[in-house]
């Protein structure tokens, strides 16, 4: 049975104090969360160590929002995979559309980072997404599949299934975003799964974790999680309040309790 992933990136939000408040508030539920659910949280760099130690005796995975593909050197302002591991992170988010759009992240650097993360035993969580224009032009699937293929370029076959892909339509993210409908989200997820199957074979494609992100909220999370190719949700605003994250966790838990999600 595949786990249902429920995670949040705090983006550039919270202070040490509010980070601690969030961690305190979700602790018990995370500790008690059943084996069918995989919780994760991605704080800003300065809070990773504290969050890791707070959740050290739980199943919570803690990640970083970005990293450099180099181990060390003259790369001012960057953080290396070695440092992330040293801080206790086990996950790293790569290629979020805010990094692509605002900070010049390219498909090429996404791929370099994916390979560096795997080399250091970090789980890469790669974000891919189509723009509003691409959606209008009817090339969402081509665009997203292209991003997935480049992200996985030269990743050893044995490691491909360790990479998590989050489909995050750019038009669905943030305050001005419109959440994808279940059909839109599932359609792209299915296309990603099929492309992975063509490239790496069906068992690997089925094994891979595909998440949906972009205006996930307490009204749409349940139906999104019911889609056969959606293995979890990656959430911004709704999960920044502990109460929102707790609700999402309980939605996922009730699904994990009630259904055995068969590989599609
Ligand atoms: P949002 O952010 O849930 O606030 O739309 C999602 C994301 O950027 O991953």
Short mmCIF file of C-alpha atoms and ligand atoms in Angstrom, two decimals:
data_model
loop_
_atom_site.label_atom_id
_atom_site.label_comp_id
_atom_site.label_asym_id
_atom_site.label_seq_id
_atom_site.Cartn_x
_atom_site.Cartn_y
_atom_site.Cartn_z
CA UNK A 1 0.00 0.00 0.00
CA UNK A 2 1.29 3.44 -0.92
CA UNK A 3 1.53 6.07 1.76
CA UNK A 4 -0.46 9.28 1.54
CA UNK A 5 1.94 12.20 1.79
CA UNK A 6 0.83 15.38 3.53
CA UNK A 7 3.35 18.17 3.65
CA UNK A 8 3.89 21.86 3.75
CA UNK A 9 6.60 24.29 2.81
CA UNK A 10 6.49 27.39 4.97
CA UNK A 11 8.15 29.34 2.13
CA UNK A 12 9.66 32.54 3.65
CA UNK A 13 7.33 32.65 6.64
CA UNK A 14 7.51 32.25 10.42
CA UNK A 15 10.03 33.19 13.08
CA UNK A 16 11.78 30.87 15.51
CA UNK A 17 8.91 31.38 17.91
CA UNK A 18 6.03 30.77 15.51
CA UNK A 19 7.89 27.81 14.02
CA UNK A 20 8.09 26.31 17.50
CA UNK A 21 4.40 27.03 18.13
CA UNK A 22 3.44 25.18 14.95
CA UNK A 23 5.66 22.24 15.86
CA UNK A 24 4.21 22.07 19.38
CA UNK A 25 0.66 22.18 18.08
CA UNK A 26 1.03 19.35 15.57
CA UNK A 27 3.33 17.09 17.64
CA UNK A 28 0.84 14.73 19.19
CA UNK A 29 -1.08 14.12 15.98
CA UNK A 30 2.12 13.55 14.05
CA UNK A 31 3.32 11.12 16.71
CA UNK A 32 0.07 9.18 16.57
CA UNK A 33 -0.38 9.31 12.83
CA UNK A 34 -0.86 5.89 11.31
CA UNK A 35 1.52 3.99 9.10
CA UNK A 36 -0.41 4.86 5.95
CA UNK A 37 0.37 8.57 6.17
CA UNK A 38 3.71 10.29 5.59
CA UNK A 39 3.86 13.79 7.09
CA UNK A 40 6.56 16.28 6.06
CA UNK A 41 7.45 19.90 6.67
CA UNK A 42 9.87 22.19 4.86
CA UNK A 43 10.89 25.18 6.99
CA UNK A 44 13.22 28.02 5.99
CA UNK A 45 16.92 27.13 6.45
CA UNK A 46 17.44 28.79 9.87
CA UNK A 47 14.76 26.67 11.54
CA UNK A 48 15.59 23.26 10.08
CA UNK A 49 17.75 22.09 12.98
CA UNK A 50 15.17 22.94 15.64
CA UNK A 51 12.33 21.43 13.67
CA UNK A 52 14.35 18.25 13.06
CA UNK A 53 15.08 17.86 16.75
CA UNK A 54 11.49 18.61 17.71
CA UNK A 55 10.20 15.79 15.50
CA UNK A 56 13.10 13.41 16.03
CA UNK A 57 10.96 10.66 17.58
CA UNK A 58 8.17 10.90 14.99
CA UNK A 59 7.61 9.98 11.35
CA UNK A 60 7.76 13.64 10.28
CA UNK A 61 10.26 14.17 7.48
CA UNK A 62 11.94 17.57 7.49
CA UNK A 63 13.32 19.18 4.38
CA UNK A 64 14.88 22.29 2.89
CA UNK A 65 13.40 24.59 0.25
CA UNK A 66 16.46 24.65 -1.99
CA UNK A 67 20.13 23.73 -2.12
CA UNK A 68 23.28 24.07 -4.21
CA UNK A 69 24.45 21.13 -6.33
CA UNK A 70 28.04 21.59 -5.12
CA UNK A 71 29.33 20.07 -1.87
CA UNK A 72 31.35 23.12 -0.81
CA UNK A 73 33.33 26.05 -2.16
CA UNK A 74 33.09 29.67 -3.23
CA UNK A 75 29.32 29.84 -3.70
CA UNK A 76 28.30 32.78 -1.51
CA UNK A 77 24.79 32.55 -0.17
CA UNK A 78 24.30 28.92 -1.08
CA UNK A 79 23.68 25.91 1.15
CA UNK A 80 25.11 22.52 0.20
CA UNK A 81 23.62 19.03 0.46
CA UNK A 82 26.34 18.19 2.98
CA UNK A 83 25.13 21.04 5.21
CA UNK A 84 21.50 20.00 4.90
CA UNK A 85 22.36 16.49 5.98
CA UNK A 86 24.39 17.90 8.83
CA UNK A 87 21.28 19.79 9.98
CA UNK A 88 19.26 16.57 9.87
CA UNK A 89 17.17 17.30 6.77
CA UNK A 90 16.21 14.22 4.78
CA UNK A 91 14.23 15.90 2.00
CA UNK A 92 14.98 18.76 -0.34
CA UNK A 93 12.49 20.70 -2.43
CA UNK A 94 13.87 21.52 -5.87
CA UNK A 95 12.52 23.72 -8.64
CA UNK A 96 9.49 25.33 -7.02
CA UNK A 97 7.96 27.78 -9.49
CA UNK A 98 8.87 30.69 -7.21
CA UNK A 99 12.52 29.66 -7.50
CA UNK A 100 12.18 29.15 -11.24
CA UNK A 101 10.31 32.43 -11.77
CA UNK A 102 11.98 34.75 -9.28
CA UNK A 103 15.48 33.34 -8.86
CA UNK A 104 16.40 31.93 -12.25
CA UNK A 105 16.20 28.23 -11.44
CA UNK A 106 16.37 26.33 -14.72
CA UNK A 107 15.57 22.78 -15.77
CA UNK A 108 19.31 22.24 -16.00
CA UNK A 109 20.03 23.33 -12.41
CA UNK A 110 17.03 21.36 -11.19
CA UNK A 111 18.61 18.25 -12.72
CA UNK A 112 22.02 19.04 -11.19
CA UNK A 113 20.38 19.44 -7.79
CA UNK A 114 18.38 16.23 -8.11
CA UNK A 115 21.53 14.25 -8.82
CA UNK A 116 23.45 15.98 -6.01
CA UNK A 117 20.64 15.28 -3.54
CA UNK A 118 20.56 11.59 -4.45
CA UNK A 119 24.33 11.36 -4.22
CA UNK A 120 24.07 12.55 -0.61
CA UNK A 121 21.09 10.42 0.34
CA UNK A 122 18.58 13.29 0.40
CA UNK A 123 15.14 12.72 -1.11
CA UNK A 124 14.55 15.23 -3.92
CA UNK A 125 11.03 16.65 -4.10
CA UNK A 126 10.90 18.18 -7.57
CA UNK A 127 8.21 20.72 -8.38
CA UNK A 128 7.00 20.98 -11.97
CA UNK A 129 4.19 23.07 -13.32
CA UNK A 130 2.59 24.68 -16.33
CA UNK A 131 1.99 28.42 -16.70
CA UNK A 132 -1.42 29.98 -17.35
CA UNK A 133 -0.33 30.56 -20.97
CA UNK A 134 0.71 26.96 -21.42
CA UNK A 135 -2.63 25.85 -20.03
CA UNK A 136 -4.47 28.12 -22.46
CA UNK A 137 -2.38 26.90 -25.38
CA UNK A 138 -3.16 23.29 -24.46
CA UNK A 139 0.46 22.31 -23.86
CA UNK A 140 0.35 21.70 -20.09
CA UNK A 141 1.19 18.02 -20.40
CA UNK A 142 4.03 18.57 -22.85
CA UNK A 143 5.50 21.25 -20.61
CA UNK A 144 5.24 19.28 -17.41
CA UNK A 145 6.48 16.01 -18.88
CA UNK A 146 9.45 17.85 -20.37
CA UNK A 147 10.33 19.27 -16.93
CA UNK A 148 10.05 15.82 -15.35
CA UNK A 149 12.26 14.23 -18.01
CA UNK A 150 14.98 16.86 -17.65
CA UNK A 151 14.83 16.68 -13.83
CA UNK A 152 15.51 12.94 -14.06
CA UNK A 153 18.18 13.12 -16.77
CA UNK A 154 21.08 10.76 -15.93
CA UNK A 155 19.55 9.73 -12.63
CA UNK A 156 20.61 6.10 -12.16
CA UNK A 157 17.69 3.75 -12.81
CA UNK A 158 17.99 2.29 -9.32
CA UNK A 159 17.40 5.74 -7.81
CA UNK A 160 14.60 7.05 -10.02
CA UNK A 161 11.81 5.92 -7.72
CA UNK A 162 13.36 7.81 -4.81
CA UNK A 163 12.52 11.08 -6.52
CA UNK A 164 9.20 12.65 -5.55
CA UNK A 165 7.45 14.74 -8.18
CA UNK A 166 5.00 17.48 -7.17
CA UNK A 167 2.74 18.77 -9.91
CA UNK A 168 2.13 22.40 -9.01
CA UNK A 169 0.40 24.38 -11.76
CA UNK A 170 1.75 27.94 -11.60
CA UNK A 171 -1.79 29.25 -12.14
CA UNK A 172 -2.96 27.39 -9.04
CA UNK A 173 -0.36 28.59 -6.54
CA UNK A 174 -0.80 31.34 -3.98
CA UNK A 175 -3.28 34.12 -3.22
CA UNK A 176 -4.22 34.68 -6.85
CA UNK A 177 -4.25 31.02 -7.79
CA UNK A 178 -7.26 28.97 -8.78
CA UNK A 179 -7.02 25.40 -7.56
CA UNK A 180 -6.91 22.77 -10.28
CA UNK A 181 -10.07 20.72 -10.53
CA UNK A 182 -9.77 17.05 -9.69
CA UNK A 183 -9.94 16.24 -13.40
CA UNK A 184 -7.22 18.74 -14.34
CA UNK A 185 -4.91 17.55 -11.58
CA UNK A 186 -5.53 13.85 -12.21
CA UNK A 187 -5.12 14.31 -15.98
CA UNK A 188 -1.63 15.75 -15.61
CA UNK A 189 -0.66 13.26 -12.90
CA UNK A 190 -1.75 10.42 -15.13
CA UNK A 191 0.27 11.83 -18.01
CA UNK A 192 3.34 12.09 -15.77
CA UNK A 193 2.85 8.49 -14.62
CA UNK A 194 2.51 7.31 -18.23
CA UNK A 195 5.63 9.20 -19.29
CA UNK A 196 7.54 7.66 -16.39
CA UNK A 197 6.28 4.25 -17.39
CA UNK A 198 7.45 4.72 -20.99
CA UNK A 199 10.85 5.89 -19.79
CA UNK A 200 11.52 3.59 -16.84
CA UNK A 201 8.93 0.81 -16.99
CA UNK A 202 5.65 0.28 -15.23
CA UNK A 203 6.91 -0.97 -11.83
CA UNK A 204 9.10 2.11 -11.30
CA UNK A 205 6.36 4.45 -12.52
CA UNK A 206 3.86 2.89 -10.12
CA UNK A 207 6.33 3.05 -7.27
CA UNK A 208 6.93 6.77 -7.66
CA UNK A 209 5.28 9.30 -5.39
CA UNK A 210 3.39 12.04 -7.24
CA UNK A 211 2.03 14.93 -5.18
CA UNK A 212 -0.36 17.72 -6.08
CA UNK A 213 0.19 21.31 -4.89
CA UNK A 214 -1.46 24.65 -5.61
CA UNK A 215 -4.29 26.09 -3.49
CA UNK A 216 -4.98 22.83 -1.71
CA UNK A 217 -7.51 23.64 1.00
CA UNK A 218 -9.81 21.93 3.46
CA UNK A 219 -12.58 21.73 0.86
CA UNK A 220 -10.67 20.18 -2.02
CA UNK A 221 -8.02 18.04 -0.29
CA UNK A 222 -10.20 15.00 0.19
CA UNK A 223 -11.27 14.70 -3.45
CA UNK A 224 -7.78 15.41 -4.73
CA UNK A 225 -6.49 12.58 -2.54
CA UNK A 226 -9.12 10.27 -4.03
CA UNK A 227 -7.61 10.59 -7.50
CA UNK A 228 -5.81 7.40 -8.49
CA UNK A 229 -2.55 9.06 -9.53
CA UNK A 230 -2.31 11.57 -6.68
CA UNK A 231 -0.29 10.15 -3.80
CA UNK A 232 -0.42 13.16 -1.54
CA UNK A 233 -0.71 16.90 -1.20
CA UNK A 234 1.95 19.58 -0.91
CA UNK A 235 0.39 22.59 0.72
CA UNK A 236 1.25 26.23 1.34
CA UNK A 237 -1.16 28.66 2.98
CA UNK A 238 -3.72 26.21 4.31
CA UNK A 239 -1.09 24.36 6.32
CA UNK A 240 0.80 27.33 7.75
CA UNK A 241 -1.68 27.45 10.60
CA UNK A 242 -1.24 24.31 12.67
CA UNK A 243 -5.02 23.84 12.70
CA UNK A 244 -5.06 23.63 8.89
CA UNK A 245 -2.22 21.11 8.80
CA UNK A 246 -3.93 19.02 11.48
CA UNK A 247 -7.14 18.91 9.47
CA UNK A 248 -5.31 17.85 6.34
CA UNK A 249 -3.54 15.16 8.32
CA UNK A 250 -6.81 13.85 9.63
CA UNK A 251 -8.36 13.80 6.14
CA UNK A 252 -5.41 11.71 4.96
CA UNK A 253 -5.59 9.47 8.01
CA UNK A 254 -9.22 8.65 7.49
CA UNK A 255 -8.44 7.69 3.89
CA UNK A 256 -5.49 5.57 4.95
CA UNK A 257 -7.74 3.85 7.50
CA UNK A 258 -10.61 3.26 5.15
CA UNK A 259 -9.02 2.45 1.82
CA UNK A 260 -6.16 0.44 0.61
CA UNK A 261 -4.94 2.64 -2.22
CA UNK A 262 -4.08 0.19 -4.97
CA UNK A 263 -1.40 1.09 -7.45
CA UNK A 264 -3.31 2.46 -10.42
P1 LIG B 1 -0.45 27.36 -1.84
O1 LIG B 1 1.08 27.07 -2.20
O2 LIG B 1 -1.00 26.09 -1.22
O3 LIG B 1 -0.41 28.51 -0.86
O4 LIG B 1 -1.14 27.70 -3.11
C1 LIG B 1 1.39 25.86 -2.80
C2 LIG B 1 2.84 25.78 -3.16
O5 LIG B 1 3.44 26.79 -3.58
O6 LIG B 1 3.42 24.69 -3.05
#
